Amino acid sequence: MEHRALIRLAAPAVAALIALTAGCTGGTVQGRPGASGLRDPYFPKAGNGGYQVDHYALDLDYDPADGRLDGTAVITARAEQGLSSFNLDLSGLTVEGVTVQGEPARHNRAGNELTVRPAEDLKKGEVFRVEVDYGGKPKTIVDADSSKEGWITTPGGAVGVGEPVGSMAWFPGNHHPSDKATYDITLTVPHGYEAVSNGELRSRTETGDGRTEFAWHSPEPMASYLATAVVGPYKVTTTKTPSGVPVYNAVAPGEAAASAGALARLPEIVEWGSGRFGPYPFGTTGAIVLPKGTLTYALETQTRPVFSGAPAEEELVVHELAHQWFGDSVSPKSWKDMWLNEGFATYAEWLWAEDHGGVGAQKRFEAFLAGDTSVDEAADSDWDAFPPAAPPGPEHISGNPVYYRGAMVLHRIRQEVGDAKFFDLLRGWAVDHRHGNANTAEFTAYAEKRTGHDLKKVWDVWLYGEGRPQ
């Protein structure tokens, strides 16, 4: 992401709750309710317990004229315990019906939680299929740092973005980065509009009723906050990187000329990243340029980062593409691990400049220590306000220390171990954790084992230490 910022129940209620959550087969309880939240340090209600999703098949119909979204979500998951009920995250929208294993399932809503009660309890290890029909006008979600996500209308269209929890505004799911899945997203829109999502465009079909269906396929695991759906009168161009990775760019009218320079370097940036961080982790790449002012940030949506207006500089493209390795392929286990996304992507900017005749990473590191804005305009920011591995709250997970001090942690490792071991560490981390999840403790242990160095002082002072590092 681009840097931004016990009540007592009445008897009838108790009876209703018991009826919803008690799972009975032959008169005996076989399962128990899955948790309505994963207790993330900053978003405790995000995600759900008791199951892991394998695949989402989303069939979405959107009409920009009235702003209505009608959808069917088919979710294939595996029960990690016996389940009498389970939850999906969904904000707004009206649920019209739910089935589990092809049988109608009871369901209810409470806030952003959709609780589903299968006709028969699910057994531990059982692979099950949930189908949710829903619709309405999806809404925008305002984050703790006042930025907007979810479903956002644009001139002639809309965009769905999800960091950290906004994807629940346009499809039901297990919306926490620790539960990654593959996706098929089908978007049906009026004729004349483009509809863009993640991965590979499998087909584009005129349906015969004045509408066009776009079928997108993402075979690599993806955290739900990285999913996107974009509708509008976009100009689409395609090409390939020198190594043959297909590039699919969609640019809003009026942004094409200003985007041309930065997007022209996208294939080169992907190749450079493959050299620095290991093989590009996905089958496609590209970018989506929204109308200027749609968002206050850019976002690393998987395979196809979203930019709000033309990228002002190629370093922003570098940042979002670096996330394809750090954040998208290697995703955080919780939102407390955000620096593993942003510190790495910020350091990738420093490396790009270093490798292309710009300011070296050492000089930039020194500029931040000295507050020298002639080298980097962010050098006198509050980059030392808190430890990057311990943001004070959800409104701080995109704060300056997560980005800049996170990058400085990496440079301190480089200073301690030398270039050869440091770049081997970057590649090894991305390759060995490809398409998985990791947390900060796993990174620190990995870094010490991979480099053979005791880095405790780096962690104590730079990663976890309070106050300005010396």
PDB file of N, CA, C and O in Angstrom, residues 320-386:
ATOM      1  N   GLU A 320       4.563  -0.700  -5.264  1.00  0.00           N
ATOM      2  CA  GLU A 320       3.405  -1.597  -5.344  1.00  0.00           C
ATOM      3  C   GLU A 320       3.759  -2.931  -5.995  1.00  0.00           C
ATOM      4  O   GLU A 320       3.216  -3.978  -5.628  1.00  0.00           O
ATOM      5  N   LEU A 321       4.677  -2.915  -6.946  1.00  0.00           N
ATOM      6  CA  LEU A 321       5.105  -4.180  -7.549  1.00  0.00           C
ATOM      7  C   LEU A 321       5.970  -4.991  -6.599  1.00  0.00           C
ATOM      8  O   LEU A 321       5.912  -6.227  -6.595  1.00  0.00           O
ATOM      9  N   ALA A 322       6.784  -4.329  -5.769  1.00  0.00           N
ATOM     10  CA  ALA A 322       7.577  -5.054  -4.774  1.00  0.00           C
ATOM     11  C   ALA A 322       6.670  -5.799  -3.806  1.00  0.00           C
ATOM     12  O   ALA A 322       7.029  -6.874  -3.297  1.00  0.00           O
ATOM     13  N   HIS A 323       5.477  -5.249  -3.560  1.00  0.00           N
ATOM     14  CA  HIS A 323       4.510  -5.934  -2.700  1.00  0.00           C
ATOM     15  C   HIS A 323       4.072  -7.288  -3.276  1.00  0.00           C
ATOM     16  O   HIS A 323       3.572  -8.130  -2.523  1.00  0.00           O
ATOM     17  N   GLN A 324       4.204  -7.481  -4.566  1.00  0.00           N
ATOM     18  CA  GLN A 324       3.803  -8.775  -5.123  1.00  0.00           C
ATOM     19  C   GLN A 324       4.621  -9.898  -4.494  1.00  0.00           C
ATOM     20  O   GLN A 324       4.121 -11.012  -4.314  1.00  0.00           O
ATOM     21  N   TRP A 325       5.870  -9.605  -4.141  1.00  0.00           N
ATOM     22  CA  TRP A 325       6.702 -10.548  -3.383  1.00  0.00           C
ATOM     23  C   TRP A 325       6.407 -10.423  -1.877  1.00  0.00           C
ATOM     24  O   TRP A 325       6.175 -11.417  -1.207  1.00  0.00           O
ATOM     25  N   PHE A 326       6.429  -9.181  -1.390  1.00  0.00           N
ATOM     26  CA  PHE A 326       6.381  -8.910   0.050  1.00  0.00           C
ATOM     27  C   PHE A 326       5.024  -8.322   0.434  1.00  0.00           C
ATOM     28  O   PHE A 326       4.793  -7.121   0.325  1.00  0.00           O
ATOM     29  N   GLY A 327       4.109  -9.200   0.846  1.00  0.00           N
ATOM     30  CA  GLY A 327       2.756  -8.781   1.196  1.00  0.00           C
ATOM     31  C   GLY A 327       1.723  -9.610   0.472  1.00  0.00           C
ATOM     32  O   GLY A 327       0.735 -10.044   1.061  1.00  0.00           O
ATOM     33  N   ASP A 328       1.936  -9.831  -0.842  1.00  0.00           N
ATOM     34  CA  ASP A 328       0.986 -10.594  -1.637  1.00  0.00           C
ATOM     35  C   ASP A 328       1.355 -12.077  -1.653  1.00  0.00           C
ATOM     36  O   ASP A 328       0.552 -12.923  -1.252  1.00  0.00           O
ATOM     37  N   SER A 329       2.545 -12.398  -2.118  1.00  0.00           N
ATOM     38  CA  SER A 329       2.992 -13.791  -2.082  1.00  0.00           C
ATOM     39  C   SER A 329       3.309 -14.200  -0.644  1.00  0.00           C
ATOM     40  O   SER A 329       2.765 -15.180  -0.141  1.00  0.00           O
ATOM     41  N   VAL A 330       4.170 -13.450   0.029  1.00  0.00           N
ATOM     42  CA  VAL A 330       4.442 -13.685   1.455  1.00  0.00           C
ATOM     43  C   VAL A 330       3.562 -12.709   2.232  1.00  0.00           C
ATOM     44  O   VAL A 330       3.867 -11.529   2.336  1.00  0.00           O
ATOM     45  N   SER A 331       2.459 -13.188   2.753  1.00  0.00           N
ATOM     46  CA  SER A 331       1.470 -12.329   3.406  1.00  0.00           C
ATOM     47  C   SER A 331       1.616 -12.365   4.919  1.00  0.00           C
ATOM     48  O   SER A 331       2.078 -13.357   5.481  1.00  0.00           O
ATOM     49  N   PRO A 332       1.206 -11.300   5.592  1.00  0.00           N
ATOM     50  CA  PRO A 332       1.318 -11.276   7.054  1.00  0.00           C
ATOM     51  C   PRO A 332       0.347 -12.232   7.718  1.00  0.00           C
ATOM     52  O   PRO A 332      -0.751 -12.464   7.216  1.00  0.00           O
ATOM     53  N   LYS A 333       0.742 -12.768   8.869  1.00  0.00           N
ATOM     54  CA  LYS A 333      -0.168 -13.613   9.642  1.00  0.00           C
ATOM     55  C   LYS A 333      -1.175 -12.793  10.416  1.00  0.00           C
ATOM     56  O   LYS A 333      -2.272 -13.271  10.725  1.00  0.00           O
ATOM     57  N   SER A 334      -0.809 -11.572  10.762  1.00  0.00           N
ATOM     58  CA  SER A 334      -1.744 -10.652  11.412  1.00  0.00           C
ATOM     59  C   SER A 334      -1.391  -9.240  10.987  1.00  0.00           C
ATOM     60  O   SER A 334      -0.316  -8.988  10.423  1.00  0.00           O
ATOM     61  N   TRP A 335      -2.282  -8.300  11.279  1.00  0.00           N
ATOM     62  CA  TRP A 335      -2.019  -6.913  10.883  1.00  0.00           C
ATOM     63  C   TRP A 335      -0.920  -6.273  11.720  1.00  0.00           C
ATOM     64  O   TRP A 335      -0.441  -5.190  11.381  1.00  0.00           O
ATOM     65  N   LYS A 336      -0.497  -6.915  12.782  1.00  0.00           N
ATOM     66  CA  LYS A 336       0.647  -6.419  13.533  1.00  0.00           C
ATOM     67  C   LYS A 336       1.939  -6.576  12.752  1.00  0.00           C
ATOM     68  O   LYS A 336       2.945  -5.922  13.040  1.00  0.00           O
ATOM     69  N   ASP A 337       1.920  -7.448  11.744  1.00  0.00           N
ATOM     70  CA  ASP A 337       3.112  -7.720  10.939  1.00  0.00           C
ATOM     71  C   ASP A 337       3.179  -6.852   9.684  1.00  0.00           C
ATOM     72  O   ASP A 337       3.882  -7.184   8.729  1.00  0.00           O
ATOM     73  N   MET A 338       2.495  -5.732   9.689  1.00  0.00           N
ATOM     74  CA  MET A 338       2.397  -4.885   8.500  1.00  0.00           C
ATOM     75  C   MET A 338       3.760  -4.407   7.985  1.00  0.00           C
ATOM     76  O   MET A 338       3.952  -4.207   6.793  1.00  0.00           O
ATOM     77  N   TRP A 339       4.726  -4.250   8.880  1.00  0.00           N
ATOM     78  CA  TRP A 339       6.030  -3.770   8.423  1.00  0.00           C
ATOM     79  C   TRP A 339       6.699  -4.740   7.468  1.00  0.00           C
ATOM     80  O   TRP A 339       7.525  -4.334   6.643  1.00  0.00           O
ATOM     81  N   LEU A 340       6.342  -6.041   7.569  1.00  0.00           N
ATOM     82  CA  LEU A 340       6.878  -7.017   6.621  1.00  0.00           C
ATOM     83  C   LEU A 340       6.384  -6.743   5.209  1.00  0.00           C
ATOM     84  O   LEU A 340       7.002  -7.193   4.235  1.00  0.00           O
ATOM     85  N   ASN A 341       5.266  -6.040   5.078  1.00  0.00           N
ATOM     86  CA  ASN A 341       4.801  -5.555   3.771  1.00  0.00           C
ATOM     87  C   ASN A 341       5.489  -4.250   3.419  1.00  0.00           C
ATOM     88  O   ASN A 341       6.181  -4.126   2.410  1.00  0.00           O
ATOM     89  N   GLU A 342       5.270  -3.257   4.278  1.00  0.00           N
ATOM     90  CA  GLU A 342       5.616  -1.885   3.910  1.00  0.00           C
ATOM     91  C   GLU A 342       7.089  -1.542   4.066  1.00  0.00           C
ATOM     92  O   GLU A 342       7.638  -0.781   3.272  1.00  0.00           O
ATOM     93  N   GLY A 343       7.734  -2.082   5.090  1.00  0.00           N
ATOM     94  CA  GLY A 343       9.166  -1.830   5.217  1.00  0.00           C
ATOM     95  C   GLY A 343       9.934  -2.419   4.044  1.00  0.00           C
ATOM     96  O   GLY A 343      10.858  -1.793   3.514  1.00  0.00           O
ATOM     97  N   PHE A 344       9.534  -3.615   3.606  1.00  0.00           N
ATOM     98  CA  PHE A 344      10.198  -4.268   2.477  1.00  0.00           C
ATOM     99  C   PHE A 344       9.938  -3.509   1.177  1.00  0.00           C
ATOM    100  O   PHE A 344      10.851  -3.323   0.366  1.00  0.00           O
ATOM    101  N   ALA A 345       8.694  -3.083   0.954  1.00  0.00           N
ATOM    102  CA  ALA A 345       8.382  -2.364  -0.281  1.00  0.00           C
ATOM    103  C   ALA A 345       9.067  -1.006  -0.319  1.00  0.00           C
ATOM    104  O   ALA A 345       9.504  -0.544  -1.383  1.00  0.00           O
ATOM    105  N   THR A 346       9.166  -0.348   0.824  1.00  0.00           N
ATOM    106  CA  THR A 346       9.882   0.924   0.882  1.00  0.00           C
ATOM    107  C   THR A 346      11.364   0.722   0.604  1.00  0.00           C
ATOM    108  O   THR A 346      11.988   1.497  -0.139  1.00  0.00           O
ATOM    109  N   TYR A 347      11.933  -0.338   1.177  1.00  0.00           N
ATOM    110  CA  TYR A 347      13.352  -0.591   0.904  1.00  0.00           C
ATOM    111  C   TYR A 347      13.576  -0.953  -0.557  1.00  0.00           C
ATOM    112  O   TYR A 347      14.629  -0.637  -1.126  1.00  0.00           O
ATOM    113  N   ALA A 348      12.592  -1.585  -1.180  1.00  0.00           N
ATOM    114  CA  ALA A 348      12.698  -1.864  -2.613  1.00  0.00           C
ATOM    115  C   ALA A 348      12.835  -0.570  -3.401  1.00  0.00           C
ATOM    116  O   ALA A 348      13.594  -0.497  -4.381  1.00  0.00           O
ATOM    117  N   GLU A 349      12.111   0.492  -2.995  1.00  0.00           N
ATOM    118  CA  GLU A 349      12.278   1.803  -3.634  1.00  0.00           C
ATOM    119  C   GLU A 349      13.724   2.279  -3.519  1.00  0.00           C
ATOM    120  O   GLU A 349      14.310   2.795  -4.480  1.00  0.00           O
ATOM    121  N   TRP A 350      14.291   2.129  -2.313  1.00  0.00           N
ATOM    122  CA  TRP A 350      15.672   2.565  -2.096  1.00  0.00           C
ATOM    123  C   TRP A 350      16.641   1.775  -2.975  1.00  0.00           C
ATOM    124  O   TRP A 350      17.589   2.333  -3.531  1.00  0.00           O
ATOM    125  N   LEU A 351      16.372   0.468  -3.100  1.00  0.00           N
ATOM    126  CA  LEU A 351      17.243  -0.368  -3.932  1.00  0.00           C
ATOM    127  C   LEU A 351      17.122  -0.012  -5.403  1.00  0.00           C
ATOM    128  O   LEU A 351      18.117   0.005  -6.136  1.00  0.00           O
ATOM    129  N   TRP A 352      15.903   0.251  -5.859  1.00  0.00           N
ATOM    130  CA  TRP A 352      15.694   0.647  -7.257  1.00  0.00           C
ATOM    131  C   TRP A 352      16.495   1.908  -7.577  1.00  0.00           C
ATOM    132  O   TRP A 352      17.196   1.976  -8.595  1.00  0.00           O
ATOM    133  N   ALA A 353      16.396   2.900  -6.707  1.00  0.00           N
ATOM    134  CA  ALA A 353      17.161   4.132  -6.916  1.00  0.00           C
ATOM    135  C   ALA A 353      18.660   3.841  -6.920  1.00  0.00           C
ATOM    136  O   ALA A 353      19.412   4.345  -7.774  1.00  0.00           O
ATOM    137  N   GLU A 354      19.102   3.024  -5.992  1.00  0.00           N
ATOM    138  CA  GLU A 354      20.519   2.677  -5.898  1.00  0.00           C
ATOM    139  C   GLU A 354      21.010   1.994  -7.161  1.00  0.00           C
ATOM    140  O   GLU A 354      22.132   2.255  -7.635  1.00  0.00           O
ATOM    141  N   ASP A 355      20.177   1.127  -7.719  1.00  0.00           N
ATOM    142  CA  ASP A 355      20.572   0.368  -8.910  1.00  0.00           C
ATOM    143  C   ASP A 355      20.399   1.147 -10.209  1.00  0.00           C
ATOM    144  O   ASP A 355      20.831   0.680 -11.271  1.00  0.00           O
ATOM    145  N   HIS A 356      19.771   2.326 -10.145  1.00  0.00           N
ATOM    146  CA  HIS A 356      19.489   3.078 -11.362  1.00  0.00           C
ATOM    147  C   HIS A 356      20.022   4.505 -11.291  1.00  0.00           C
ATOM    148  O   HIS A 356      19.425   5.444 -11.827  1.00  0.00           O
ATOM    149  N   GLY A 357      21.161   4.655 -10.654  1.00  0.00           N
ATOM    150  CA  GLY A 357      21.857   5.931 -10.663  1.00  0.00           C
ATOM    151  C   GLY A 357      21.303   6.976  -9.724  1.00  0.00           C
ATOM    152  O   GLY A 357      21.677   8.154  -9.818  1.00  0.00           O
ATOM    153  N   GLY A 358      20.430   6.595  -8.810  1.00  0.00           N
ATOM    154  CA  GLY A 358      19.865   7.540  -7.857  1.00  0.00           C
ATOM    155  C   GLY A 358      20.565   7.480  -6.511  1.00  0.00           C
ATOM    156  O   GLY A 358      21.701   7.004  -6.396  1.00  0.00           O
ATOM    157  N   VAL A 359      19.879   7.969  -5.494  1.00  0.00           N
ATOM    158  CA  VAL A 359      20.438   8.003  -4.147  1.00  0.00           C
ATOM    159  C   VAL A 359      20.613   6.581  -3.617  1.00  0.00           C
ATOM    160  O   VAL A 359      19.688   5.765  -3.694  1.00  0.00           O
ATOM    161  N   GLY A 360      21.774   6.264  -3.093  1.00  0.00           N
ATOM    162  CA  GLY A 360      22.029   4.940  -2.535  1.00  0.00           C
ATOM    163  C   GLY A 360      21.308   4.740  -1.211  1.00  0.00           C
ATOM    164  O   GLY A 360      20.963   5.701  -0.507  1.00  0.00           O
ATOM    165  N   ALA A 361      21.077   3.481  -0.861  1.00  0.00           N
ATOM    166  CA  ALA A 361      20.351   3.170   0.364  1.00  0.00           C
ATOM    167  C   ALA A 361      21.089   3.675   1.604  1.00  0.00           C
ATOM    168  O   ALA A 361      20.468   4.147   2.567  1.00  0.00           O
ATOM    169  N   GLN A 362      22.435   3.625   1.598  1.00  0.00           N
ATOM    170  CA  GLN A 362      23.200   4.107   2.744  1.00  0.00           C
ATOM    171  C   GLN A 362      23.007   5.609   2.936  1.00  0.00           C
ATOM    172  O   GLN A 362      22.786   6.085   4.051  1.00  0.00           O
ATOM    173  N   LYS A 363      23.063   6.361   1.842  1.00  0.00           N
ATOM    174  CA  LYS A 363      22.879   7.805   1.943  1.00  0.00           C
ATOM    175  C   LYS A 363      21.468   8.146   2.414  1.00  0.00           C
ATOM    176  O   LYS A 363      21.265   9.076   3.199  1.00  0.00           O
ATOM    177  N   ARG A 364      20.487   7.376   1.955  1.00  0.00           N
ATOM    178  CA  ARG A 364      19.118   7.638   2.380  1.00  0.00           C
ATOM    179  C   ARG A 364      18.938   7.301   3.862  1.00  0.00           C
ATOM    180  O   ARG A 364      18.277   8.034   4.596  1.00  0.00           O
ATOM    181  N   PHE A 365      19.546   6.205   4.300  1.00  0.00           N
ATOM    182  CA  PHE A 365      19.512   5.837   5.716  1.00  0.00           C
ATOM    183  C   PHE A 365      20.105   6.965   6.570  1.00  0.00           C
ATOM    184  O   PHE A 365      19.525   7.380   7.578  1.00  0.00           O
ATOM    185  N   GLU A 366      21.237   7.481   6.140  1.00  0.00           N
ATOM    186  CA  GLU A 366      21.881   8.566   6.878  1.00  0.00           C
ATOM    187  C   GLU A 366      21.028   9.830   6.860  1.00  0.00           C
ATOM    188  O   GLU A 366      20.992  10.579   7.849  1.00  0.00           O
ATOM    189  N   ALA A 367      20.330  10.067   5.755  1.00  0.00           N
ATOM    190  CA  ALA A 367      19.465  11.245   5.660  1.00  0.00           C
ATOM    191  C   ALA A 367      18.328  11.178   6.673  1.00  0.00           C
ATOM    192  O   ALA A 367      17.972  12.195   7.283  1.00  0.00           O
ATOM    193  N   PHE A 368      17.762  10.012   6.876  1.00  0.00           N
ATOM    194  CA  PHE A 368      16.701   9.873   7.870  1.00  0.00           C
ATOM    195  C   PHE A 368      17.249  10.106   9.278  1.00  0.00           C
ATOM    196  O   PHE A 368      16.608  10.770  10.099  1.00  0.00           O
ATOM    197  N   LEU A 369      18.432   9.605   9.553  1.00  0.00           N
ATOM    198  CA  LEU A 369      19.035   9.850  10.865  1.00  0.00           C
ATOM    199  C   LEU A 369      19.283  11.338  11.092  1.00  0.00           C
ATOM    200  O   LEU A 369      19.130  11.843  12.209  1.00  0.00           O
ATOM    201  N   ALA A 370      19.635  12.047  10.033  1.00  0.00           N
ATOM    202  CA  ALA A 370      19.960  13.472  10.153  1.00  0.00           C
ATOM    203  C   ALA A 370      18.770  14.387   9.894  1.00  0.00           C
ATOM    204  O   ALA A 370      18.860  15.597  10.107  1.00  0.00           O
ATOM    205  N   GLY A 371      17.659  13.836   9.409  1.00  0.00           N
ATOM    206  CA  GLY A 371      16.517  14.669   9.051  1.00  0.00           C
ATOM    207  C   GLY A 371      16.766  15.503   7.811  1.00  0.00           C
ATOM    208  O   GLY A 371      16.230  16.613   7.670  1.00  0.00           O
ATOM    209  N   ASP A 372      17.573  14.988   6.899  1.00  0.00           N
ATOM    210  CA  ASP A 372      17.974  15.731   5.697  1.00  0.00           C
ATOM    211  C   ASP A 372      16.939  15.570   4.592  1.00  0.00           C
ATOM    212  O   ASP A 372      16.952  14.593   3.838  1.00  0.00           O
ATOM    213  N   THR A 373      16.059  16.546   4.462  1.00  0.00           N
ATOM    214  CA  THR A 373      14.995  16.472   3.455  1.00  0.00           C
ATOM    215  C   THR A 373      15.487  16.745   2.043  1.00  0.00           C
ATOM    216  O   THR A 373      14.738  16.546   1.093  1.00  0.00           O
ATOM    217  N   SER A 374      16.713  17.203   1.893  1.00  0.00           N
ATOM    218  CA  SER A 374      17.242  17.386   0.540  1.00  0.00           C
ATOM    219  C   SER A 374      17.496  16.053  -0.141  1.00  0.00           C
ATOM    220  O   SER A 374      17.536  15.971  -1.370  1.00  0.00           O
ATOM    221  N   VAL A 375      17.654  14.997   0.651  1.00  0.00           N
ATOM    222  CA  VAL A 375      17.846  13.651   0.113  1.00  0.00           C
ATOM    223  C   VAL A 375      16.514  12.934  -0.011  1.00  0.00           C
ATOM    224  O   VAL A 375      16.227  12.295  -1.021  1.00  0.00           O
ATOM    225  N   ASP A 376      15.670  13.031   1.042  1.00  0.00           N
ATOM    226  CA  ASP A 376      14.346  12.415   1.037  1.00  0.00           C
ATOM    227  C   ASP A 376      13.415  13.326   1.828  1.00  0.00           C
ATOM    228  O   ASP A 376      13.688  13.626   2.995  1.00  0.00           O
ATOM    229  N   GLU A 377      12.329  13.762   1.206  1.00  0.00           N
ATOM    230  CA  GLU A 377      11.436  14.721   1.852  1.00  0.00           C
ATOM    231  C   GLU A 377      10.772  14.170   3.107  1.00  0.00           C
ATOM    232  O   GLU A 377      10.262  14.917   3.942  1.00  0.00           O
ATOM    233  N   ALA A 378      10.764  12.845   3.272  1.00  0.00           N
ATOM    234  CA  ALA A 378      10.173  12.229   4.464  1.00  0.00           C
ATOM    235  C   ALA A 378      11.174  12.069   5.604  1.00  0.00           C
ATOM    236  O   ALA A 378      10.831  11.562   6.668  1.00  0.00           O
ATOM    237  N   ALA A 379      12.406  12.536   5.416  1.00  0.00           N
ATOM    238  CA  ALA A 379      13.460  12.294   6.394  1.00  0.00           C
ATOM    239  C   ALA A 379      13.197  12.960   7.742  1.00  0.00           C
ATOM    240  O   ALA A 379      13.711  12.506   8.769  1.00  0.00           O
ATOM    241  N   ASP A 380      12.415  14.061   7.753  1.00  0.00           N
ATOM    242  CA  ASP A 380      12.121  14.713   9.032  1.00  0.00           C
ATOM    243  C   ASP A 380      10.726  14.378   9.532  1.00  0.00           C
ATOM    244  O   ASP A 380      10.155  15.092  10.361  1.00  0.00           O
ATOM    245  N   SER A 381      10.151  13.275   9.021  1.00  0.00           N
ATOM    246  CA  SER A 381       8.841  12.827   9.476  1.00  0.00           C
ATOM    247  C   SER A 381       8.975  12.141  10.831  1.00  0.00           C
ATOM    248  O   SER A 381      10.073  12.012  11.381  1.00  0.00           O
ATOM    249  N   ASP A 382       7.847  11.684  11.372  1.00  0.00           N
ATOM    250  CA  ASP A 382       7.861  10.990  12.661  1.00  0.00           C
ATOM    251  C   ASP A 382       8.169   9.507  12.493  1.00  0.00           C
ATOM    252  O   ASP A 382       7.529   8.657  13.094  1.00  0.00           O
ATOM    253  N   TRP A 383       9.197   9.196  11.710  1.00  0.00           N
ATOM    254  CA  TRP A 383       9.535   7.808  11.416  1.00  0.00           C
ATOM    255  C   TRP A 383       9.967   7.032  12.657  1.00  0.00           C
ATOM    256  O   TRP A 383       9.949   5.798  12.669  1.00  0.00           O
ATOM    257  N   ASP A 384      10.325   7.763  13.736  1.00  0.00           N
ATOM    258  CA  ASP A 384      10.778   7.118  14.960  1.00  0.00           C
ATOM    259  C   ASP A 384       9.719   7.130  16.055  1.00  0.00           C
ATOM    260  O   ASP A 384      10.018   6.863  17.221  1.00  0.00           O
ATOM    261  N   ALA A 385       8.448   7.393  15.698  1.00  0.00           N
ATOM    262  CA  ALA A 385       7.391   7.587  16.696  1.00  0.00           C
ATOM    263  C   ALA A 385       7.056   6.322  17.477  1.00  0.00           C
ATOM    264  O   ALA A 385       6.635   6.396  18.636  1.00  0.00           O
ATOM    265  N   PHE A 386       7.221   5.163  16.866  1.00  0.00           N
ATOM    266  CA  PHE A 386       6.946   3.891  17.546  1.00  0.00           C
ATOM    267  C   PHE A 386       7.700   2.785  16.831  1.00  0.00           C
ATOM    268  O   PHE A 386       8.122   2.949  15.679  1.00  0.00           O
TER     269      PHE A 386
END
